[in-house]
Tab-separated table of C-alpha atoms and ligand atoms in Angstrom:
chain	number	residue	atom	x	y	z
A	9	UNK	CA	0.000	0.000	0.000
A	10	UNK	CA	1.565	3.578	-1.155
A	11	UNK	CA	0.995	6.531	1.449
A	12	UNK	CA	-1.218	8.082	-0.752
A	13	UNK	CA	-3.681	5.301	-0.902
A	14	UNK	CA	-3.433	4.407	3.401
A	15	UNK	CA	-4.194	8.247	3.816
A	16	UNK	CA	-7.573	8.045	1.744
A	17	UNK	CA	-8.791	4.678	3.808
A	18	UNK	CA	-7.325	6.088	7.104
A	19	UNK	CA	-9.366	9.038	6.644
A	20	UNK	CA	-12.820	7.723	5.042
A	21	UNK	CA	-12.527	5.419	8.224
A	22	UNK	CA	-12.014	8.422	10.901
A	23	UNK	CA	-14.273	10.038	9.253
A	24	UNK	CA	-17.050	7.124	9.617
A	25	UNK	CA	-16.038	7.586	13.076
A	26	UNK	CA	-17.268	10.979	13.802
A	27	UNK	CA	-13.753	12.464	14.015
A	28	UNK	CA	-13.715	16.112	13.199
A	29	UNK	CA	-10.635	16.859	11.657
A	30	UNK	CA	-9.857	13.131	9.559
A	31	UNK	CA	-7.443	14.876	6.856
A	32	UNK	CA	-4.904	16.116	9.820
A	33	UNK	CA	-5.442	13.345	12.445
A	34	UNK	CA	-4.681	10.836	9.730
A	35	UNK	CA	-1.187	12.518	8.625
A	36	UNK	CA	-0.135	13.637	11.713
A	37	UNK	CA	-0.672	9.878	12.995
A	38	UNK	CA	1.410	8.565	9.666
A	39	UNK	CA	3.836	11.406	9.897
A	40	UNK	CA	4.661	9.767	13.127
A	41	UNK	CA	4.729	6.481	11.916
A	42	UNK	CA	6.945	7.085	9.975
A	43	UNK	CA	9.294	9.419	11.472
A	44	UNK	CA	8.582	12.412	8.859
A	45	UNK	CA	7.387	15.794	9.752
A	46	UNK	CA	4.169	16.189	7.993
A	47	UNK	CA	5.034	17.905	5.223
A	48	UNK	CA	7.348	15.547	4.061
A	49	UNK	CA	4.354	13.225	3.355
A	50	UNK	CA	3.411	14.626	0.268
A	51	UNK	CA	7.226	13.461	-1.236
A	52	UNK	CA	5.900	10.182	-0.378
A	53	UNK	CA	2.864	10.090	-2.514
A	54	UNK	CA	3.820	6.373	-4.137
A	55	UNK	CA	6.194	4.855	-2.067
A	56	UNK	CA	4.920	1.699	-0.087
A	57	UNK	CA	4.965	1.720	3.782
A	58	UNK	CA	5.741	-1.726	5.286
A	59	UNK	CA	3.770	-4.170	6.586
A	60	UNK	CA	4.761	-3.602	10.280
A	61	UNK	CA	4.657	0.468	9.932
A	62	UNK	CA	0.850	-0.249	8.539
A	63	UNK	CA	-0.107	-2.238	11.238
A	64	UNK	CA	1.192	0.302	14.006
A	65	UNK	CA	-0.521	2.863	11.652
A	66	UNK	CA	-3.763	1.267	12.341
A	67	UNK	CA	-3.695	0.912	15.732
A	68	UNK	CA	-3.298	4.431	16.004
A	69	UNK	CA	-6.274	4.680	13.933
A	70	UNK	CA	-8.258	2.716	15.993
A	71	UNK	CA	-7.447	4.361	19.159
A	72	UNK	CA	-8.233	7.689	17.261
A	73	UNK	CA	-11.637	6.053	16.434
A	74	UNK	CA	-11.914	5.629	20.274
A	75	UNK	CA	-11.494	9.753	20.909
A	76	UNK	CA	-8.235	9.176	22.237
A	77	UNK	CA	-6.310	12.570	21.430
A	78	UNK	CA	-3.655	12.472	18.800
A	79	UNK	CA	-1.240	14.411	21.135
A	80	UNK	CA	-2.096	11.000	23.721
A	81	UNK	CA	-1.706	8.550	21.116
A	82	UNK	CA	1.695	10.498	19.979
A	83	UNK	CA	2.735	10.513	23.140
A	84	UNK	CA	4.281	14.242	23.495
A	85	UNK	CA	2.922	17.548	22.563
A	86	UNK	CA	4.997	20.662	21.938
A	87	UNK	CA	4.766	23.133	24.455
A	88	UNK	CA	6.845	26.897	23.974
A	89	UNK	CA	8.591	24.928	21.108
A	90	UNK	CA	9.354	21.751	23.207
A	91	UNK	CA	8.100	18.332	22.980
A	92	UNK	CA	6.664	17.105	26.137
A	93	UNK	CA	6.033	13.433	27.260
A	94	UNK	CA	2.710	13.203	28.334
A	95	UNK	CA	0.164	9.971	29.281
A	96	UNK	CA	-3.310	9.254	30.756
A	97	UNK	CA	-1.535	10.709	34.274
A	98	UNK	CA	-1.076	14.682	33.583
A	99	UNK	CA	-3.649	16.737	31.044
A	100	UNK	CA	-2.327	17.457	27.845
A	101	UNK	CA	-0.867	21.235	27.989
A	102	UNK	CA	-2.909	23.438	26.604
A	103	UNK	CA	-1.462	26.320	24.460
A	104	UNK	CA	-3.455	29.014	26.002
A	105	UNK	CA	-1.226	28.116	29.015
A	106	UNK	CA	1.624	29.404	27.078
A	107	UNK	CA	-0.312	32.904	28.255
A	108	UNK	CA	1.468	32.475	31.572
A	109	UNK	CA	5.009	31.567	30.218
A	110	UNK	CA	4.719	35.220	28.132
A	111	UNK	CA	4.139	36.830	31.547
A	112	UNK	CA	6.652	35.261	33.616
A	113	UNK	CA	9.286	35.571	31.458
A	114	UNK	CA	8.959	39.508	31.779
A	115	UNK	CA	9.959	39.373	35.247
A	116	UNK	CA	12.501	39.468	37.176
A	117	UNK	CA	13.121	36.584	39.677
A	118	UNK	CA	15.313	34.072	41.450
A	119	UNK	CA	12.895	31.293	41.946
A	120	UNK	CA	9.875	30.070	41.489
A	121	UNK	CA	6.706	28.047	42.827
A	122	UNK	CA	4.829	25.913	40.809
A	123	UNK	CA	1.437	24.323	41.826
A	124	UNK	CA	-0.088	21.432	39.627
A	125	UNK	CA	2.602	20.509	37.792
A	126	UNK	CA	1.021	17.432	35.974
A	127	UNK	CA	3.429	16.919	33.004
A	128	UNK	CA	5.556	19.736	34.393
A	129	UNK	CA	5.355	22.104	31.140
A	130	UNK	CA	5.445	25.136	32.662
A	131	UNK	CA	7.893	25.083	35.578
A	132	UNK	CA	10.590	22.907	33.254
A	133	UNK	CA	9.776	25.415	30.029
A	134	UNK	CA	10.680	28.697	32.180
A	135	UNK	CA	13.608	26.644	33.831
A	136	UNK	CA	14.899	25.838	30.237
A	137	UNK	CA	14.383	29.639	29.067
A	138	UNK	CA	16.050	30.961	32.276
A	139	UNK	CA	19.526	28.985	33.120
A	140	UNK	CA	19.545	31.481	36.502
A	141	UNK	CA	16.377	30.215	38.535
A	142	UNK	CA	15.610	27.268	40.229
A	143	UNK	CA	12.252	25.897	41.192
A	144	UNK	CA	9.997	23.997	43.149
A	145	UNK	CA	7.050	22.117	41.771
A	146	UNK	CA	4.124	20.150	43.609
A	147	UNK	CA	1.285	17.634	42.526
A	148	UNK	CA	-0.899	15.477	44.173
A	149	UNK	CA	-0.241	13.136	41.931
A	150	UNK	CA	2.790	10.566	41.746
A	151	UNK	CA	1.770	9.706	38.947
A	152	UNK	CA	2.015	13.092	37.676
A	153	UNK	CA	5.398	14.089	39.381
A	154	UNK	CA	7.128	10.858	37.580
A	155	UNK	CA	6.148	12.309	34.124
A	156	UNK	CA	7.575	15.849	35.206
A	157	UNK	CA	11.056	13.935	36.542
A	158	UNK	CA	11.121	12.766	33.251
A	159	UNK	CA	10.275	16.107	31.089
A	160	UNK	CA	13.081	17.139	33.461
A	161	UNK	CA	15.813	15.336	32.259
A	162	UNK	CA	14.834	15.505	28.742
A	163	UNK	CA	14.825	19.530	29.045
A	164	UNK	CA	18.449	19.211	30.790
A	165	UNK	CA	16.930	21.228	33.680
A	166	UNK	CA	16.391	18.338	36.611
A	167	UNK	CA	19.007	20.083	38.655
A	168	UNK	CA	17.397	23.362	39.446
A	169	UNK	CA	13.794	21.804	39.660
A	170	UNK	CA	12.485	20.347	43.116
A	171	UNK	CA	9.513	18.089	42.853
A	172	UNK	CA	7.196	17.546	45.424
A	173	UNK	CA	4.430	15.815	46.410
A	174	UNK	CA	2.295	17.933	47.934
A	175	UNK	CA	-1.785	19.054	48.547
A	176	UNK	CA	-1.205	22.820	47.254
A	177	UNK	CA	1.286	24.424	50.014
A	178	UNK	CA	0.927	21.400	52.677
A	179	UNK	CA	4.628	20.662	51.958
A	180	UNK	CA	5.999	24.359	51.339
A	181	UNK	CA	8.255	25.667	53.479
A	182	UNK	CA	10.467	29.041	52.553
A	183	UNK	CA	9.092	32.393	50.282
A	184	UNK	CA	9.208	32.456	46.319
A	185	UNK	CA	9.574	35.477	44.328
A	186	UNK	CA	7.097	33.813	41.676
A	187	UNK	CA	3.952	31.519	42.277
A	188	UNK	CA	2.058	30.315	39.776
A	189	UNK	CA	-0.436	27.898	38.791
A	190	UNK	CA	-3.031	26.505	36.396
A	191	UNK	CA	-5.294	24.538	38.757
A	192	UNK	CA	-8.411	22.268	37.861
A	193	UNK	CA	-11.246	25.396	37.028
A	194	UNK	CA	-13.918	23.322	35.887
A	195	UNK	CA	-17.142	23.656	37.316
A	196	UNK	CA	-18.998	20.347	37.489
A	197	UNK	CA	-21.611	21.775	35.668
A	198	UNK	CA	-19.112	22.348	32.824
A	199	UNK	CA	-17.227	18.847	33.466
A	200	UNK	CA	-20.542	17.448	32.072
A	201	UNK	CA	-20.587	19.096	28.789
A	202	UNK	CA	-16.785	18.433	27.943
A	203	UNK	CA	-15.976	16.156	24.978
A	204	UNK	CA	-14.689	12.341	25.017
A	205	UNK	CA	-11.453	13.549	23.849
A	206	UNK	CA	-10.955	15.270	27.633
A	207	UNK	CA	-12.893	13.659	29.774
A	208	UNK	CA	-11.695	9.940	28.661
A	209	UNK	CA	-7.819	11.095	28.218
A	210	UNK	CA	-7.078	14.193	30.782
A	211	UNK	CA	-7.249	13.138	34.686
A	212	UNK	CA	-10.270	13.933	36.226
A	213	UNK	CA	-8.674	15.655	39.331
A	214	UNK	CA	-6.440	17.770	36.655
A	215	UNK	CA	-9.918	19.391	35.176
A	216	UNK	CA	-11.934	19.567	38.035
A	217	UNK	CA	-12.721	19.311	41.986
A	218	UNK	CA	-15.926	19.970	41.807
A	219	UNK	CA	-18.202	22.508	42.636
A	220	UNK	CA	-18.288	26.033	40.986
A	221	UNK	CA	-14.524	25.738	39.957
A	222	UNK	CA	-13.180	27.653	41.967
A	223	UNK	CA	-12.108	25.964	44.882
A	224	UNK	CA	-8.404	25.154	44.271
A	225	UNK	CA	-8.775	29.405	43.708
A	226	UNK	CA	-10.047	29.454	47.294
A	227	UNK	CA	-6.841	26.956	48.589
A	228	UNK	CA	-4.506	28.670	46.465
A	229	UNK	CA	-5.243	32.379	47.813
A	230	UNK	CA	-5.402	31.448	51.081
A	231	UNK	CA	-2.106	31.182	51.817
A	232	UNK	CA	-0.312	32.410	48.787
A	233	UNK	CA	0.414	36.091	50.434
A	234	UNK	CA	2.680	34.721	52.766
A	235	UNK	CA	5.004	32.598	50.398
A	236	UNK	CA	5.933	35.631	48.128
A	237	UNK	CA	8.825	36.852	48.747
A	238	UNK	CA	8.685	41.146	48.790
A	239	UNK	CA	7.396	42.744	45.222
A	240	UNK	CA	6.905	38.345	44.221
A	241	UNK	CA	4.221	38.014	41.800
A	242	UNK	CA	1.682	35.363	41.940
A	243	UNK	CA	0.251	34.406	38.118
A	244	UNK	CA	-3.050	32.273	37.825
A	245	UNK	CA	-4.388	30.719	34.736
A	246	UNK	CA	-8.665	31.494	34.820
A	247	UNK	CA	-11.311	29.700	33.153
A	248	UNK	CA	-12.232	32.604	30.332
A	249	UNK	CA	-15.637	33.511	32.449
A	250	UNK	CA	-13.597	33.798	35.552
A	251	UNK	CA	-11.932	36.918	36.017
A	252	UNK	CA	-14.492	38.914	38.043
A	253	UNK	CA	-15.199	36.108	40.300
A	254	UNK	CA	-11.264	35.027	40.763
A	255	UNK	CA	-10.377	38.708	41.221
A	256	UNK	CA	-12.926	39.086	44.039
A	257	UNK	CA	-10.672	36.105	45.456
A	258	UNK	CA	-7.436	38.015	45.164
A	259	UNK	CA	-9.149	41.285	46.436
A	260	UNK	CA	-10.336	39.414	49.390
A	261	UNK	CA	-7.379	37.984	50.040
A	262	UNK	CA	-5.148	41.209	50.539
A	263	UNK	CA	-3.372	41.541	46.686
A	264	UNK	CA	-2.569	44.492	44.858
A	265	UNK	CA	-1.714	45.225	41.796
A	266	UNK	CA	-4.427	42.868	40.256
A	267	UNK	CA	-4.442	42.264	36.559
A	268	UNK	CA	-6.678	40.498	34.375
A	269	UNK	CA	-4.324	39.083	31.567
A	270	UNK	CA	-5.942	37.903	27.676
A	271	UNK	CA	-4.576	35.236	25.808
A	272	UNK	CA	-3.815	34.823	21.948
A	273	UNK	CA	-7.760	34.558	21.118
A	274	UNK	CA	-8.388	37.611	23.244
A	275	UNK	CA	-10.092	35.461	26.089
A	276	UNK	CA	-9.564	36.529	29.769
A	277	UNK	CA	-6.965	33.739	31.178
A	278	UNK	CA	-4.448	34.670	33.141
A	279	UNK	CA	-4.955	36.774	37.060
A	280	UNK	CA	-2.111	38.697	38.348
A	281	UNK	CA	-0.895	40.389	41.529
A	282	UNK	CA	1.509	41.504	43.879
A	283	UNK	CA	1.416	40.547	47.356
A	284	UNK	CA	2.391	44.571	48.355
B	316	SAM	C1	-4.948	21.949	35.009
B	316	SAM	S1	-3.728	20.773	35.532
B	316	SAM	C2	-2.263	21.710	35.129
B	316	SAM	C3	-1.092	20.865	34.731
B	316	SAM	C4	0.083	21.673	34.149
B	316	SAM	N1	0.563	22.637	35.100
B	316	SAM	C5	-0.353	22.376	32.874
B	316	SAM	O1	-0.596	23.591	32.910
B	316	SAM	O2	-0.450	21.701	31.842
B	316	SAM	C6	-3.848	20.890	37.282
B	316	SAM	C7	-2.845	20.056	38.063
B	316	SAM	O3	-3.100	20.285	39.458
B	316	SAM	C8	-2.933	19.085	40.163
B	316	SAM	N2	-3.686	19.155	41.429
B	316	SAM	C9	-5.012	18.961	41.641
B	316	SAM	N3	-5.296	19.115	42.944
B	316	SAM	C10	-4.136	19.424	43.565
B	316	SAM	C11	-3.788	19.693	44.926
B	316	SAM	N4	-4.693	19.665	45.905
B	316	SAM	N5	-2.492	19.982	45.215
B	316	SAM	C12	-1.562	20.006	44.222
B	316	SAM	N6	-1.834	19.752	42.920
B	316	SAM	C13	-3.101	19.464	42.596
B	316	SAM	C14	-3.449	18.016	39.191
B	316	SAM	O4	-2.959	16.735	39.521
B	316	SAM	C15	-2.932	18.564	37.853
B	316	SAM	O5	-1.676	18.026	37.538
């Protein structure tokens, strides 16, 4: 079978499937298989894949078929121009996230604080853009923190980054001249109405705990104040309808300097403040 031909029966079939997107799933998937960046496909046109390469093809397909993401089927997703391992264990980064790399890396700062780490994307991406800081970065999953260790290493940057498990600042000890985090912010009402893709293949406790969303908000701001260092900045990532209600949070807990921050698609998504 040539490329050409396994694209059109790869993509008739996701298609059959309900898959929105068949033409790009289908060649990122054989790109993959076939260690070629996407592109390079179209060079391909007639050549025949083997027999083993087709078969691994079609598993992917399949597992496509079942929602899983292709990003969870690849295994990695690129994050501020890295690849990332991720797994069933830590959500996919998002690349609104990336919102909150832009901001940090404005800043001046020695280290930093990281809460929800899941595949560790953030803390290790501003640890491999800035050779001077060092880090510390909690989950509440081990699961989680194993998949960080090893983002670590890939990144080079395992020697200035402290994991830790920890339930939000249980385990913190010492002040930080950054915090940030992108906790679960999905309200339960919202957790019903997300697609297979997410709820099937992202952690449950990485979307959501519950409630209105805004609990680990609550946690978070709680104690944040007094693990800032003097003039640290604390940066959340929102849910887009969340500013007013997240900012009331940051009022109430004694912030200044509070700043509602947009991302690429002009959404509200990032909260910032100064603890004086
Ligand atoms: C939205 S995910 C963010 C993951 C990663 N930072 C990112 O932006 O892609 C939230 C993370 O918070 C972690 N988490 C949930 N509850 C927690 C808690 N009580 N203490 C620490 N981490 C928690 C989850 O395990 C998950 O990895």
């Amino acid at each position: 079978m040539t490329v050409q031909e396994l694209l059109t029966v790869s993509q008739a079939k996701l298609r059959e499937c309900g898959i929105s997107d068949p033409v790009r799933d289908a060649r990122l998937l054989l790109a993959d298989c076939l260690e070629l960046r996407t592109q390079n496909l179209n060079l391909l046109d007639d050549s025949c894949i083997s027999e083993i390469k087709i078969s691994k093809f079609w598993r992917m397909i399949n597992e496509r078929c079942k929602r899983k993401p292709v990003a969870k089927i690849l295994g990695y997703r690129s994050f501020w121009g890295r690849d990332f391992e991720i797994n069933e264990n830590v959500l996919d980064p998002r690349g609104d996230t990336e919102t909150l790399i832009e901001l940090i890396l404005d800043c001046n700062f020695d280290n930093m604080l990281e809460l929800g780490t899941g595949s560790g994307a953030i803390a290790i991406t501003v640890l491999a853009e800035r050779p001077e800081v060092t880090c510390v970065a909690t989950d509440i999953s081990q699961y989680a923190l194993n998949t960080a260790r090893t983002n670590s290493k890939r990144h080079g940057v395992e020697s200035r980054l402290k994991l830790l498990y920890s339930n939000w600042f249980d385990k913190i000890s010492g002040s930080f001249d950054i915090i940030v985090s992108n906790p679960p912010y999905i309200s339960s009402k919202e957790y019903a109405q997300l697609s297979a893709e997410v709820v099937k293949y992202d952690p449950k406790i990485s979307l959501t705990l519950g409630g209105d969303g805004l609990e680990a908000y609550r946690e978070i701001l709680s104690q944040a104040i007094e693990k800032l260092s003097k003039n640290g900045h604390i940066f959340l990532e929102i849910g887009y309808t969340q500013a007013n209600a997240v900012g009331h949070l940051f009022r109430e807990a004694g912030f200044q300097q509070i700043k509602v921050h947009k991302d690429l698609g002009s959404r509200d998504r990032v909260i910032s403040a100064k603890a004086s």
